[in-house]
Amino acid sequence: MKGSDLRIKLLTLKHHIHQQLLEFLASPNAPIYLKVIGVSLVFFLFILFVQIVSLIWTLISYHRDPIAYLREYYDPLTPRYVDTSDFRTSDENVFDLNAYREELFKLNEFNTYLSDQLPINRKHKDPRSESCRIAAKRLPQDSELASTSIIIVMYNEELSTLLRTLVSIVLNTPMESVQEVIIVDDKSSRDELGRRLDKEMGQFPFVKIIRNSKREGLIRSRIIGSKAAVGKVLIFLDSHVEVLEGWFPTIVARVMEDRKTVVCPVIATIDHTTLNLIADKYTGIWGAWDWDMSFRWRPIPPREQQRRGFDDSAPIRSPAMSGGIFAIDKEYFFEIGAYDPGMKIWGAENLEMSFRIWMCGGALEINTCSFVGHIFRRTGLVTQTVTGETALQQNTKRVVDVWLDEYKDSFNAAVPSNEKVEGGDIVSRVLLRQRLKCRSFSWYLREVFPDQPRPERDFVGFGEVRGPSDVCLDNLGPGVGHQVGVFSCHGKGQNQFWKLMASGELVSDNLCLDGDGENPRKIVLYECHGLRGNQQWFITEDNVVMHGGSGKCLTHDGKFLQLLPCDMTDDRFKWKFAAISQDVLKKFHVLYAKQFGYTTKAERAKKEAERKKRKEEEAKKRAEQEKEREKKRAEEEAARKEAEKKREEKEKLEKEKAAKAAAEKEKDEEEFRKWRAEKQRLEEEAKRRREAEDEDKRKFEEEQRRKREEEDKKKAEEERKRREEEAEERRKFEEEKRLRQEKEAEEKRLAEEKEKEEREKAEKENKEKAMEEKEKLKEETKAEDDDNTQEEEAVIEKDDNDDNDSAKDQPEKEEDNQEIVKSGELEVKEKLDLNSESDQKGVVDDEMKEFLAWKAAQKKKLMN
C-alpha cells in the first residue's frame, strides 16, 4: 500500500470517528454519563498523544545536539544517602531534621541540605552593567574565540554543587569554543564521587575526568590538569561556583588580545547559608593583601578609577588575585612557571602567582563584565601537613622567601611564627625568577601597588599586639560592629594582625578600632572614616594605648576590650606591638602628644617628685586626722556600750513578752486541735449514718425491684399460657373446620358419582329401548316379499353397522359431556374465586367472628 493511500484511509477513519462522536454527543437520547465518559476519554487520549510527541521530540533533540538538550532540559535529581538512624530522637518515629541539616552543614561548611533541594540548572539575573552589554557586542563572534580548556579540581566536593557548576557552564557558555572540561579528582574519599560521578558525567560529552592515585592537593592537581589540557586558553574554576551570563567571551577575548594578561572575573559571593547570589557590591573593589600575607578586598583607589576613565566596563589592573579563578594563555602559563609544585595542598598560591605575573612582565586584570558566583564556606577547611604546620604557613613561607626581598623582615615582624616554619627547597623558584629577569618587590610596590601602606613609612606599630596577662589583641572574627577582645597569642597574624597608622587609626582587616567613651565596653570595628574622634588612638613610650575620643586607656576584662581611666604605671594598660617604627613614632608623638596630654619622661619624673611630696604631706595630715578620729571613736565606743545595755534590757522584756504570747498561742492551738478532732469525729459519725441510711434505702429499693420483676414474670407467664390456650383453641377450631370442609367435599363427590350413575343408567335404558325397536322393526320386515329379502338384509346389516358406530361413539360423547360439565364447573369456580378475592377481607373478618363466637360457646359450655 502506498503512503498516500494509507494517509487517505487514516484521514477518512479519523473523519468518520469524529463525525460519529459529534453525532453521539449531540444526540438527545444518549445518557449524560456516557457523554461525560466520552469527553473524558477524548481528553485523556489527547494528553497521552501530547506526552508521546514530547518524549519523541526530546529524544530527537538529545541525539541531534546533546549540549542544547542539557542547556534547555537538564535538571537531574541528586538524592544523597545519610544514615538517618543517628538523627532519631528518643521517640524512634520522630526524625530530627534540624540535626540532620546541621550535620550536612558541617560536612561541607555550607548549606548542603538546601543545595540538594535547589535546581541544578537554576538561572540568575544578569549582573552586568549596561556599558558591559554594549561592550559585549564588540567582542569577536563565538566561533572566533580561541579553543579553551576549563580545569576544575575537586576533593570531596558536594555532588549537587559540582553538577550545578557544570550545568551553569552549559547554560552560559558558547560550547563551540570549549574544547573540554577537565575535572581532576584529588583522590576523593566519598563513595558518591566514584561510580555515580562517572554516571552523571556521562551526560556531559565534553567532560574528561582525571583521578589522582594519591592526594596531591589543589595546586599540584591544577598542574596535572593543565598538562592534560589541549585548549589554547586555560580557565581555572573552583568546584563550587556558578558562572553567569556573558562570563566567557570577554575574558577569553582579552587573553587573545594580550597573551601576557591574566584575567580574573568578578568573584560574586554565594551565601553559604541561603545560597543566594550577591553580585552588586563586588564591582568597586580590587584584590589586595596585608603584611601578614593574607588576601584582602579593598575599594579601588581614585588613581585607578581615573586610569579607567570611570568606565564600568574597563578592566581593573588588580595588584592580586583572590584565588584560583582566572583565564590565562596556556603557553604563557608554563613560560612563567605555572604553579609552584613545592607548595602543599592550597593557600598563598594566589599571591605567589600575582607577584610573579606583575614582577616578571605580565599583567593581572579583573574583568568587570565577567561574573562567577562562588560559595565561600562558613569556615575554612585547613589542611595540616606532616610537620603539624598548616599548608598555608608553609606556602606563605615560600612566597616570602622568594619574592619579598628586603620586605621579608616586615612580614617576619608581623608574623613571628614564620621564622620557625620550614618552607622547603626554593632553589628552583629562585632560579626561575632569575631566568625570567623579574623586577624587585620595591618596584612592585612603587609601580603596581603604590597605595599599599608600608611599614617604614605609614605604620607606628604593626603585627601582633601583646597585652596584659600575656594575651593578644584579637578581632574575634572581622565584621562591622563586631566587638573586639583578646585571645591567646598564636603568632600567625590574621585576626591578630594590627596596624597603628601614622594618622592614629588602629586597623585590622581594613576596619578601624572604634571606642565609645560613654560606654567603656563598646569597643568595636567600624569602617574607617578618617575623622579621628572615636577612631583615634595614641601609644606612649611606656606602651600605654590611649583613646582620643574619651582620654581613657585601653585594657581588657579577660575577654573583651574596655576603656578605663588611665594610670601610666599600671601594667593593665600596657600593650606591646610586635614591631615599632621609631622614626614614625617620633613624628607621631610630635603631632599628637599635646592633644593627649602626653609628657616626656623628664617631665613625668618632675611630676612624680611633686606627687611624692604631696603624698608625704597628705600622710602627715592623715596621721593627725587619724589621732582625732581615734579620740572620737573612744567616745563613740562608750556611748555604744550604754546603748547596748539598754538594748539588751529591752530585748529581755521583749523575749519574755514573746514567750508568754507563744504559750497562749500554743494553748489556743491545742484547744483548736481538740475542737477540730471532735468536729471530724461528729462528721465521721454523720457520714456513717448517711451511709447506713443509703444502704437501707438501697436494699428496700432492691426488694421492691425484685418483687416487681417477679410480678412481671408471673404476668408474662400467665399471658404466655393465655396465648397458648387461645392458640390451641384456634387450632381445634381450624381442625373442626377442616374436617367439616372435607365432609362437605366428600358428600359433594358422592352426589356427583350418584348423578353420573343415574345418567349412565338413563343412557343404557335409551340404548336398550332403541335395540328393542330395531328388533321389532326387523320382525315386521321379515314378512315382506322374498324378492326384497336380500335388500332388507342389506339394509338391516347397514343399520347394524350404524348402531355399532353409534355405540362406539357413545364413550366419546360421554367424555364430551364430562368436559362440558368440567368447563362449567371451572367457570363457576373462577367466578367464586373472583368473588372470594374481592371479599377476602370480609371473609377473614367473618372467620374471626365465627372463631370468637365458637370460643364464647366453648367457654359457656365449660361454665355449664
Coordinates of C-alpha atoms in Angstrom, one line a residue, residues 22-270:
L22 CA -20.2 14.5 17.4
E23 CA -23.5 12.8 16.5
F24 CA -23.3 10.8 19.8
L25 CA -22.7 13.9 21.9
A26 CA -25.5 15.8 20.0
S27 CA -28.0 13.0 20.4
P28 CA -30.7 13.9 22.9
N29 CA -31.3 10.2 23.7
A30 CA -27.7 9.5 24.8
P31 CA -27.3 9.3 28.6
I32 CA -25.4 12.1 30.3
Y33 CA -22.9 9.8 32.0
L34 CA -21.9 8.3 28.6
K35 CA -21.4 11.8 27.2
V36 CA -19.1 12.6 30.2
I37 CA -17.2 9.4 29.8
G38 CA -16.8 10.1 26.0
V39 CA -15.5 13.6 26.6
S40 CA -13.1 12.4 29.3
L41 CA -11.7 9.7 27.1
V42 CA -11.1 12.1 24.3
F43 CA -9.3 14.5 26.6
F44 CA -7.1 11.7 28.1
L45 CA -6.2 10.4 24.6
F46 CA -5.2 14.0 23.6
I47 CA -3.0 14.4 26.7
L48 CA -1.4 11.0 26.0
F49 CA -0.7 12.0 22.5
V50 CA 1.0 15.2 23.5
Q51 CA 3.2 13.4 26.1
I52 CA 4.3 10.8 23.5
V53 CA 5.1 13.5 21.0
S54 CA 7.0 15.5 23.6
L55 CA 9.1 12.4 24.6
I56 CA 9.9 11.6 20.9
W57 CA 10.9 15.2 20.4
T58 CA 13.2 15.2 23.5
L59 CA 15.0 12.0 22.3
I60 CA 15.4 13.5 18.8
S61 CA 16.8 16.8 20.3
Y62 CA 19.3 15.0 22.6
H63 CA 20.6 12.9 19.7
R64 CA 20.9 15.8 17.4
D65 CA 22.6 18.3 19.9
P66 CA 23.3 17.0 23.4
I67 CA 24.6 20.4 24.5
A68 CA 21.4 22.2 23.5
Y69 CA 19.4 19.5 25.3
L70 CA 21.4 19.9 28.5
R71 CA 21.1 23.7 28.2
E72 CA 17.3 23.6 28.0
Y73 CA 16.2 20.5 29.9
Y74 CA 18.9 19.2 32.2
D75 CA 17.7 19.1 35.9
P76 CA 18.8 15.8 37.5
L77 CA 17.7 14.8 41.0
T78 CA 20.7 14.3 43.3
P79 CA 19.4 12.4 46.4
R80 CA 22.1 11.8 48.9
Y81 CA 22.3 8.9 51.4
V82 CA 23.0 9.6 55.1
D83 CA 22.4 7.1 57.9
T84 CA 19.3 8.7 59.4
S85 CA 19.4 6.5 62.5
D86 CA 21.8 9.0 64.0
F87 CA 19.2 11.7 63.9
R88 CA 16.3 9.9 65.7
T89 CA 15.1 11.4 68.9
S90 CA 14.1 9.4 72.0
D91 CA 10.9 8.6 70.1
E92 CA 12.2 6.5 67.2
N93 CA 9.4 7.6 65.0
V94 CA 10.5 11.2 65.1
F95 CA 13.2 12.4 62.8
D96 CA 15.3 15.4 63.9
L97 CA 15.5 17.4 60.7
N98 CA 17.5 20.3 62.2
A99 CA 20.2 18.0 63.5
Y100 CA 20.3 16.3 60.1
R101 CA 20.7 19.7 58.3
E102 CA 23.4 20.8 60.7
E103 CA 25.3 17.6 60.1
L104 CA 25.2 18.1 56.4
F105 CA 26.3 21.8 57.0
K106 CA 29.4 20.6 58.9
L107 CA 30.2 18.2 56.1
N108 CA 31.0 21.0 53.6
E109 CA 30.7 24.2 55.8
F110 CA 27.8 25.4 53.7
N111 CA 24.1 24.6 53.5
T112 CA 24.3 21.1 51.8
Y113 CA 20.7 20.2 52.6
L114 CA 19.5 23.3 50.7
S115 CA 22.0 22.7 47.8
D116 CA 20.5 19.2 47.3
Q117 CA 17.0 20.7 47.0
L118 CA 17.8 23.6 44.6
P119 CA 17.5 23.0 40.8
I120 CA 20.8 22.0 39.2
N121 CA 20.0 24.4 36.2
R122 CA 18.9 27.4 38.2
K123 CA 19.4 30.8 36.5
H124 CA 20.5 34.1 38.0
K125 CA 19.8 37.7 37.0
D126 CA 22.4 39.1 34.6
P127 CA 24.6 41.4 37.0
R128 CA 26.4 43.2 34.1
S129 CA 26.1 46.9 33.7
E130 CA 24.6 48.5 30.6
S131 CA 28.1 49.5 29.4
C132 CA 29.2 45.9 29.6
R133 CA 26.3 44.7 27.5
I134 CA 27.2 47.3 24.9
A135 CA 30.9 46.3 25.0
A136 CA 29.9 42.6 24.5
K137 CA 28.5 43.5 21.1
R138 CA 32.1 44.5 20.0
L139 CA 33.6 41.2 21.1
P140 CA 34.6 38.5 18.5
Q141 CA 32.0 36.0 17.4
D142 CA 31.8 32.8 19.5
S143 CA 33.2 30.8 16.6
E144 CA 36.3 33.2 16.5
L145 CA 37.2 32.7 20.2
A146 CA 40.2 30.6 21.0
S147 CA 39.7 27.0 22.0
T148 CA 39.6 26.8 25.7
S149 CA 40.1 24.1 28.4
I150 CA 38.2 24.6 31.6
I151 CA 40.0 22.9 34.6
I152 CA 38.2 22.1 37.8
V153 CA 39.9 20.5 40.8
M154 CA 37.8 18.9 43.4
Y155 CA 38.3 17.0 46.6
N156 CA 35.2 15.5 48.4
E157 CA 33.1 18.1 46.7
E158 CA 29.3 18.0 47.2
L159 CA 27.9 16.4 44.1
S160 CA 25.0 18.8 43.8
T161 CA 27.3 21.9 43.7
L162 CA 29.7 20.2 41.2
L163 CA 26.8 19.4 38.9
R164 CA 25.5 23.0 39.3
T165 CA 28.9 24.2 38.3
L166 CA 28.9 22.1 35.1
V167 CA 25.3 22.9 34.2
S168 CA 26.0 26.7 34.7
I169 CA 28.8 26.3 32.2
V170 CA 26.5 24.7 29.7
L171 CA 23.8 27.3 30.2
N172 CA 26.1 30.4 30.0
T173 CA 29.0 29.4 27.7
P174 CA 29.3 29.1 23.9
M175 CA 30.2 25.5 24.0
E176 CA 31.6 25.5 20.4
S177 CA 34.6 27.4 21.9
V178 CA 35.1 25.0 24.8
Q179 CA 37.5 22.2 23.9
E180 CA 36.9 20.3 27.1
V181 CA 36.1 20.5 30.8
I182 CA 38.7 18.6 32.8
I183 CA 37.7 17.5 36.3
V184 CA 40.7 16.5 38.4
D185 CA 39.6 14.3 41.3
D186 CA 42.2 14.6 44.0
K187 CA 41.6 11.1 45.4
S188 CA 38.2 11.9 47.0
S189 CA 37.0 9.6 49.7
R190 CA 33.3 9.9 49.3
D191 CA 31.6 7.0 47.5
E192 CA 29.2 9.2 45.6
L193 CA 32.1 10.8 43.7
G194 CA 33.1 7.4 42.2
R195 CA 30.7 5.4 40.0
R196 CA 27.9 7.9 40.5
L197 CA 30.0 10.8 39.4
D198 CA 31.1 8.8 36.3
K199 CA 27.4 8.1 35.6
E200 CA 26.4 11.8 36.0
M201 CA 29.4 13.0 33.9
G202 CA 28.3 10.6 31.1
Q203 CA 25.6 13.1 30.3
F204 CA 28.3 15.7 29.5
P205 CA 30.2 14.5 26.4
F206 CA 32.8 17.3 26.8
V207 CA 33.8 16.3 30.3
K208 CA 37.1 14.5 31.0
I209 CA 37.8 13.1 34.5
I210 CA 41.3 12.6 35.8
R211 CA 41.7 10.7 39.1
N212 CA 44.9 11.1 41.1
S213 CA 46.3 8.0 42.5
K214 CA 47.2 9.8 45.7
R215 CA 46.3 13.1 47.4
E216 CA 48.2 15.9 45.5
G217 CA 46.4 19.0 46.7
L218 CA 44.8 21.8 44.8
I219 CA 48.0 23.3 43.5
R220 CA 49.6 20.2 42.1
S221 CA 46.2 18.9 40.8
R222 CA 45.9 22.1 38.7
I223 CA 49.3 21.5 37.3
I224 CA 48.2 17.9 36.3
G225 CA 45.0 19.2 34.7
S226 CA 46.8 22.0 32.8
K227 CA 49.3 19.5 31.4
A228 CA 46.5 17.3 30.1
A229 CA 44.6 20.3 28.6
V230 CA 44.6 20.8 24.8
G231 CA 43.0 24.2 24.5
K232 CA 45.0 27.4 23.8
V233 CA 43.4 29.2 26.8
L234 CA 43.2 27.7 30.3
I235 CA 40.4 28.7 32.6
F236 CA 40.7 27.6 36.2
L237 CA 37.5 27.3 38.2
D238 CA 36.6 26.0 41.7
S239 CA 34.2 23.1 42.0
H240 CA 31.5 25.1 43.9
V241 CA 30.9 28.0 41.6
E242 CA 28.2 29.1 39.1
V243 CA 29.3 31.0 36.1
L244 CA 26.9 33.8 34.9
E245 CA 25.7 35.1 31.6
G246 CA 28.4 36.6 29.4
W247 CA 31.3 35.5 31.6
F248 CA 33.2 33.6 29.0
P249 CA 33.7 35.7 25.8
T250 CA 35.0 38.8 27.5
I251 CA 37.8 37.1 29.4
V252 CA 38.9 34.8 26.5
A253 CA 38.9 37.7 24.1
R254 CA 41.1 39.7 26.5
V255 CA 43.6 36.8 26.7
M256 CA 43.6 36.5 22.9
E257 CA 44.3 40.3 22.7
D258 CA 47.3 40.1 25.0
R259 CA 48.8 36.7 25.9
K260 CA 50.7 38.1 28.9
T261 CA 47.5 39.4 30.5
V262 CA 45.9 37.1 33.1
V263 CA 42.2 37.9 33.5
C264 CA 40.1 37.2 36.6
P265 CA 36.3 37.6 36.6
V266 CA 34.4 39.4 39.3
I267 CA 34.0 36.9 42.2
A268 CA 30.5 37.2 43.5
T269 CA 29.5 35.6 46.8
I270 CA 27.0 32.8 47.0

